């Protein structure tokens, strides 16, 4: 397309030169028609001669930004600016990727908000913090303790889906959920305070990222298998009262070997505990404060 475009202007230049040399007496009048490039108006001076419109090559080059005009030994040389075009394509692709990123907001305590690139909003264990203004398209609940199941806290979209532990565990075992391009897989969650038949964690696949929300739990038998899942972000509780303590959370992090391990549910009654977070000394540790958002 570009080659033909440039060739057309070259032909026009040659014809114009021939007309100027051989057809004296022809009258050139200013072009009165507006000129657009890719839908935008540009100020390019043109001339009408014998019902044909002609433009200066340099003016055209400036308008389209795709080639340079020069001379070499009395030869008109056109050079396409492939570097500039490549840079523009890269910038456009980068902008597209930035717009298409999912975002994860740690709201505090055990509450997390996931906003998909397509706009759907997912709340996991809604209870604490800010960021509940957006309508919920999906709500995931790990168990029925009151600090995990405030399903009425965010407004609901018309077709909001609520997937709770009772949906995740049935007589047929653990039930997966595929919705909004997500793959949601319930996994074990239990300890002396949480019945294994009434509690779950969730593995959530978002695009090419795998997230693990452990819920309220201590170390489980299933965690030994999670290493092979190549988890990108694992959220582990560590309040030492209703779930595991810091040392056990570090042990689980090293067992799971996620790329990033985020401590949450650190202190009953608080959104975030900086002192306890600082104790989470493991190579994969990623400390996210309440109200902080990351891009996936």
Coordinates of C-alpha atoms in Angstrom, one line a residue:
X1 CA 0.0 0.0 0.0
X2 CA 2.8 2.5 1.0
X3 CA 4.8 1.6 -2.1
X4 CA 1.9 2.3 -4.4
X5 CA 1.2 5.5 -2.5
X6 CA 4.7 6.8 -2.9
X7 CA 4.9 5.7 -6.6
X8 CA 1.7 7.7 -7.3
X9 CA 3.3 10.9 -6.0
X10 CA 6.4 10.2 -7.9
X11 CA 4.4 9.8 -11.1
X12 CA 2.6 13.0 -10.3
X13 CA 5.9 14.8 -9.9
X14 CA 7.2 13.6 -13.2
X15 CA 4.0 14.5 -15.0
X16 CA 4.0 17.9 -13.5
X17 CA 7.6 18.4 -14.6
X18 CA 6.7 17.3 -18.1
X19 CA 3.7 19.6 -18.3
X20 CA 5.8 22.5 -17.0
X21 CA 8.4 21.9 -19.7
X22 CA 6.2 21.0 -22.7
X23 CA 2.9 22.5 -22.1
X24 CA 3.5 26.1 -21.3
X25 CA 0.3 28.1 -20.9
X26 CA -1.5 25.7 -18.6
X27 CA -2.7 27.5 -15.5
X28 CA -2.1 26.3 -11.9
X29 CA -4.7 27.2 -9.4
X30 CA -4.6 26.6 -5.6
X31 CA -6.3 23.4 -4.5
X32 CA -9.6 24.3 -2.7
X33 CA -10.4 20.8 -1.4
X34 CA -9.6 19.8 2.2
X35 CA -7.0 17.1 2.7
X36 CA -7.2 14.4 5.3
X37 CA -4.6 11.8 6.5
X38 CA -6.1 8.9 8.4
X39 CA -9.3 10.8 9.0
X40 CA -7.6 14.0 10.3
X41 CA -7.3 17.3 8.5
X42 CA -3.9 18.4 7.4
X43 CA -2.6 21.6 5.9
X44 CA -1.0 20.6 2.6
X45 CA -0.7 23.2 -0.1
X46 CA -1.8 21.8 -3.5
X47 CA -2.4 23.0 -7.0
X48 CA -4.9 22.0 -9.7
X49 CA -3.6 21.8 -13.3
X50 CA -5.8 20.6 -16.1
X51 CA -8.2 18.9 -13.6
X52 CA -5.4 17.1 -11.8
X53 CA -4.2 17.9 -8.2
X54 CA -0.5 18.0 -7.4
X55 CA 1.3 18.3 -4.1
X56 CA 4.9 18.8 -3.1
X57 CA 6.6 15.6 -2.0
X58 CA 8.1 17.2 1.1
X59 CA 4.7 18.4 2.2
X60 CA 3.2 14.9 1.7
X61 CA 6.1 13.4 3.6
X62 CA 5.5 15.8 6.5
X63 CA 1.8 15.0 6.5
X64 CA 2.0 11.2 6.6
X65 CA 5.2 11.0 8.6
X66 CA 6.2 7.8 6.7
X67 CA 9.0 8.8 4.4
X68 CA 11.8 11.4 3.9
X69 CA 12.6 13.3 0.7
X70 CA 16.1 14.1 -0.3
X71 CA 18.6 14.4 -3.3
X72 CA 21.6 12.3 -4.1
X73 CA 23.6 13.2 -7.3
X74 CA 20.6 14.9 -8.8
X75 CA 18.4 11.9 -7.9
X76 CA 15.2 12.3 -5.9
X77 CA 15.6 9.8 -3.0
X78 CA 12.6 8.7 -0.9
X79 CA 13.3 6.9 2.3
X80 CA 10.6 5.2 4.3
X81 CA 10.8 5.7 8.0
X82 CA 10.4 2.1 9.1
X83 CA 12.0 2.8 12.5
X84 CA 9.3 5.4 13.3
X85 CA 6.5 3.1 12.2
X86 CA 7.9 0.2 14.2
X87 CA 8.1 2.4 17.3
X88 CA 4.5 3.5 16.8
X89 CA 3.4 -0.1 16.5
X90 CA 5.3 -1.0 19.7
X91 CA 3.7 1.9 21.5
X92 CA 0.3 1.0 20.3
X93 CA 0.9 -2.6 21.4
X94 CA 2.1 -1.5 24.8
X95 CA -0.9 0.7 25.3
X96 CA -3.1 -2.2 24.3
X97 CA -1.4 -4.5 26.8
X98 CA -1.7 -1.9 29.6
X99 CA -5.4 -1.5 28.9
X100 CA -5.8 -5.3 28.9
X101 CA -4.2 -6.0 32.2
X102 CA -6.2 -7.4 35.1
X103 CA -5.9 -5.6 38.4
X104 CA -5.9 -6.9 41.9
X105 CA -6.7 -4.8 44.9
X106 CA -5.9 -6.0 48.4
X107 CA -8.7 -4.4 50.4
X108 CA -7.4 -5.6 53.8
X109 CA -7.8 -8.5 56.2
X110 CA -8.9 -11.4 53.9
X111 CA -10.7 -9.4 51.3
X112 CA -9.5 -9.1 47.7
X113 CA -11.0 -7.4 44.6
X114 CA -10.1 -8.6 41.1
X115 CA -10.9 -6.4 38.1
X116 CA -10.6 -8.2 34.8
X117 CA -9.3 -6.7 31.6
X118 CA -12.8 -7.1 30.1
X119 CA -14.2 -5.0 33.0
X120 CA -15.9 -7.7 35.1
X121 CA -15.3 -7.4 38.9
X122 CA -14.7 -10.3 41.2
X123 CA -14.8 -10.0 45.0
X124 CA -13.1 -12.7 47.1
X125 CA -14.3 -12.9 50.7
X126 CA -15.8 -9.4 50.9
X127 CA -15.7 -8.0 54.4
X128 CA -13.1 -5.3 55.0
X129 CA -11.5 -2.2 53.5
X130 CA -12.5 0.2 50.7
X131 CA -13.2 -0.4 47.0
X132 CA -16.7 -1.8 47.1
X133 CA -18.3 0.8 44.8
X134 CA -18.1 -1.3 41.6
X135 CA -20.9 -3.8 40.9
X136 CA -19.9 -7.4 41.6
X137 CA -20.1 -9.7 38.6
X138 CA -18.8 -12.6 40.7
X139 CA -18.4 -13.2 44.4
X140 CA -16.2 -16.0 45.8
X141 CA -16.6 -17.0 49.5
X142 CA -14.2 -19.5 51.1
X143 CA -16.4 -20.2 54.2
X144 CA -19.2 -18.8 56.3
X145 CA -17.3 -17.0 59.1
X146 CA -18.7 -13.4 59.2
X147 CA -15.3 -11.9 58.3
X148 CA -15.4 -13.6 54.9
X149 CA -19.0 -13.7 53.7
X150 CA -20.4 -10.2 53.4
X151 CA -21.9 -10.9 50.0
X152 CA -24.2 -7.9 50.2
X153 CA -21.4 -5.4 50.8
X154 CA -20.7 -4.7 47.1
X155 CA -23.6 -3.8 44.8
X156 CA -24.5 -6.7 42.5
X157 CA -24.6 -6.6 38.7
X158 CA -27.8 -7.9 37.2
X159 CA -26.3 -11.3 36.5
X160 CA -24.0 -11.5 39.5
X161 CA -22.9 -15.0 40.4
X162 CA -22.2 -15.9 44.0
X163 CA -20.1 -19.0 44.4
X164 CA -19.6 -20.1 48.0
X165 CA -18.1 -23.0 49.9
X166 CA -21.4 -24.9 49.7
X167 CA -21.3 -24.6 45.9
X168 CA -17.6 -25.5 45.8
X169 CA -18.0 -28.7 47.8
X170 CA -20.9 -31.1 47.0
X171 CA -21.6 -34.8 47.4
X172 CA -19.6 -35.2 44.2
X173 CA -16.5 -33.5 45.6
X174 CA -14.9 -30.2 44.6
X175 CA -16.7 -28.4 41.8
X176 CA -14.9 -26.1 39.4
X177 CA -16.4 -22.9 37.9
X178 CA -15.6 -21.4 34.5
X179 CA -17.0 -17.9 34.0
X180 CA -15.9 -14.6 32.4
X181 CA -12.8 -16.3 31.0
X182 CA -11.8 -17.4 34.5
X183 CA -11.1 -21.0 35.6
X184 CA -11.9 -21.3 39.3
X185 CA -10.8 -24.5 41.2
X186 CA -11.6 -25.0 44.9
X187 CA -8.9 -26.6 47.0
X188 CA -8.5 -27.8 50.6
X189 CA -8.7 -25.4 53.5
X190 CA -8.9 -26.6 57.1
X191 CA -7.5 -26.6 60.7
X192 CA -8.8 -26.9 64.2
X193 CA -11.1 -23.9 63.6
X194 CA -12.2 -24.8 60.1
X195 CA -14.0 -27.9 59.0
X196 CA -12.5 -29.3 55.8
X197 CA -16.0 -30.0 54.5
X198 CA -17.1 -26.4 55.1
X199 CA -14.1 -24.4 53.9
X200 CA -12.1 -24.0 50.7
X201 CA -9.3 -22.1 49.1
X202 CA -9.5 -21.0 45.4
X203 CA -7.1 -21.4 42.5
X204 CA -8.1 -18.7 40.0
X205 CA -6.7 -18.7 36.5
X206 CA -6.7 -15.2 35.0
X207 CA -5.3 -15.2 31.5
X208 CA -1.8 -16.7 31.8
X209 CA -1.6 -16.0 35.6
X210 CA -2.6 -18.4 38.4
X211 CA -3.7 -17.0 41.7
X212 CA -4.1 -18.9 45.0
X213 CA -6.4 -17.5 47.7
X214 CA -5.9 -19.9 50.7
X215 CA -8.7 -18.5 52.8
X216 CA -8.6 -19.5 56.5
X217 CA -6.4 -22.5 56.7
X218 CA -3.3 -24.1 58.1
X219 CA -1.0 -26.3 56.2
X220 CA -2.9 -28.9 54.1
X221 CA -2.0 -32.2 52.5
X222 CA -2.9 -30.7 49.1
X223 CA -0.3 -27.9 49.3
X224 CA 2.5 -30.4 48.4
X225 CA 0.9 -30.7 45.0
X226 CA 0.6 -27.0 44.4
X227 CA 4.3 -26.6 43.6
X228 CA 3.7 -28.3 40.3
X229 CA 1.0 -25.7 39.4
X230 CA 3.5 -22.9 39.0
X231 CA 1.4 -20.4 40.9
X232 CA 2.1 -16.7 40.2
X233 CA 0.5 -15.2 43.3
X234 CA -0.3 -17.1 46.5
X235 CA -2.2 -15.3 49.3
X236 CA -1.6 -17.1 52.7
X237 CA -3.1 -16.2 56.1
X238 CA -1.0 -16.0 59.2
X239 CA -2.8 -14.5 62.2
X240 CA -1.7 -17.4 64.4
X241 CA -5.1 -17.6 66.0
X242 CA -7.8 -18.6 63.5
X243 CA -5.2 -20.0 61.0
X244 CA -1.5 -20.6 60.8
X245 CA 1.2 -18.5 62.4
X246 CA 4.0 -16.8 60.6
X247 CA 6.5 -19.7 60.8
X248 CA 3.9 -22.1 59.4
X249 CA 3.0 -19.6 56.6
X250 CA 6.7 -19.4 55.7
X251 CA 6.8 -23.2 55.6
X252 CA 3.8 -23.3 53.3
X253 CA 5.3 -20.6 51.1
X254 CA 8.4 -22.7 50.6
X255 CA 6.3 -25.8 50.0
X256 CA 4.1 -24.1 47.4
X257 CA 6.9 -22.1 45.7
X258 CA 4.7 -19.5 44.1
X259 CA 6.5 -16.7 42.2
X260 CA 5.1 -14.2 44.7
X261 CA 3.6 -15.0 48.1
X262 CA 1.5 -12.4 49.7
X263 CA 0.7 -12.5 53.5
X264 CA -2.9 -11.6 54.4
X265 CA -5.4 -12.1 57.2
X266 CA -2.6 -11.2 59.6
X267 CA -4.3 -9.8 62.7
X268 CA -8.0 -10.2 63.7
X269 CA -9.7 -6.8 63.6
X270 CA -7.1 -5.0 61.5
X271 CA -6.8 -4.5 57.7
X272 CA -3.0 -4.8 57.7
X273 CA -0.3 -5.5 60.2
X274 CA 3.1 -4.1 59.2
X275 CA 5.0 -5.7 62.1
X276 CA 3.7 -9.2 61.3
X277 CA 4.2 -8.7 57.6
X278 CA 7.9 -7.8 58.2
X279 CA 8.3 -11.2 59.9
X280 CA 7.2 -13.0 56.7
X281 CA 10.8 -13.7 55.7
X282 CA 10.8 -15.9 52.6
X283 CA 12.3 -15.4 49.2
X284 CA 9.0 -15.1 47.4
X285 CA 7.5 -12.7 49.9
X286 CA 5.5 -9.8 48.4
X287 CA 4.1 -7.4 50.9
X288 CA 1.0 -5.6 49.7
X289 CA -0.6 -3.1 52.1
X290 CA -4.4 -2.7 52.4
X291 CA -5.6 -0.4 49.7
X292 CA -2.7 -1.2 47.4
X293 CA -3.4 -2.5 43.8
X294 CA -1.1 -4.5 41.5
X295 CA -1.4 -5.3 37.8
X296 CA -1.3 -8.9 36.8

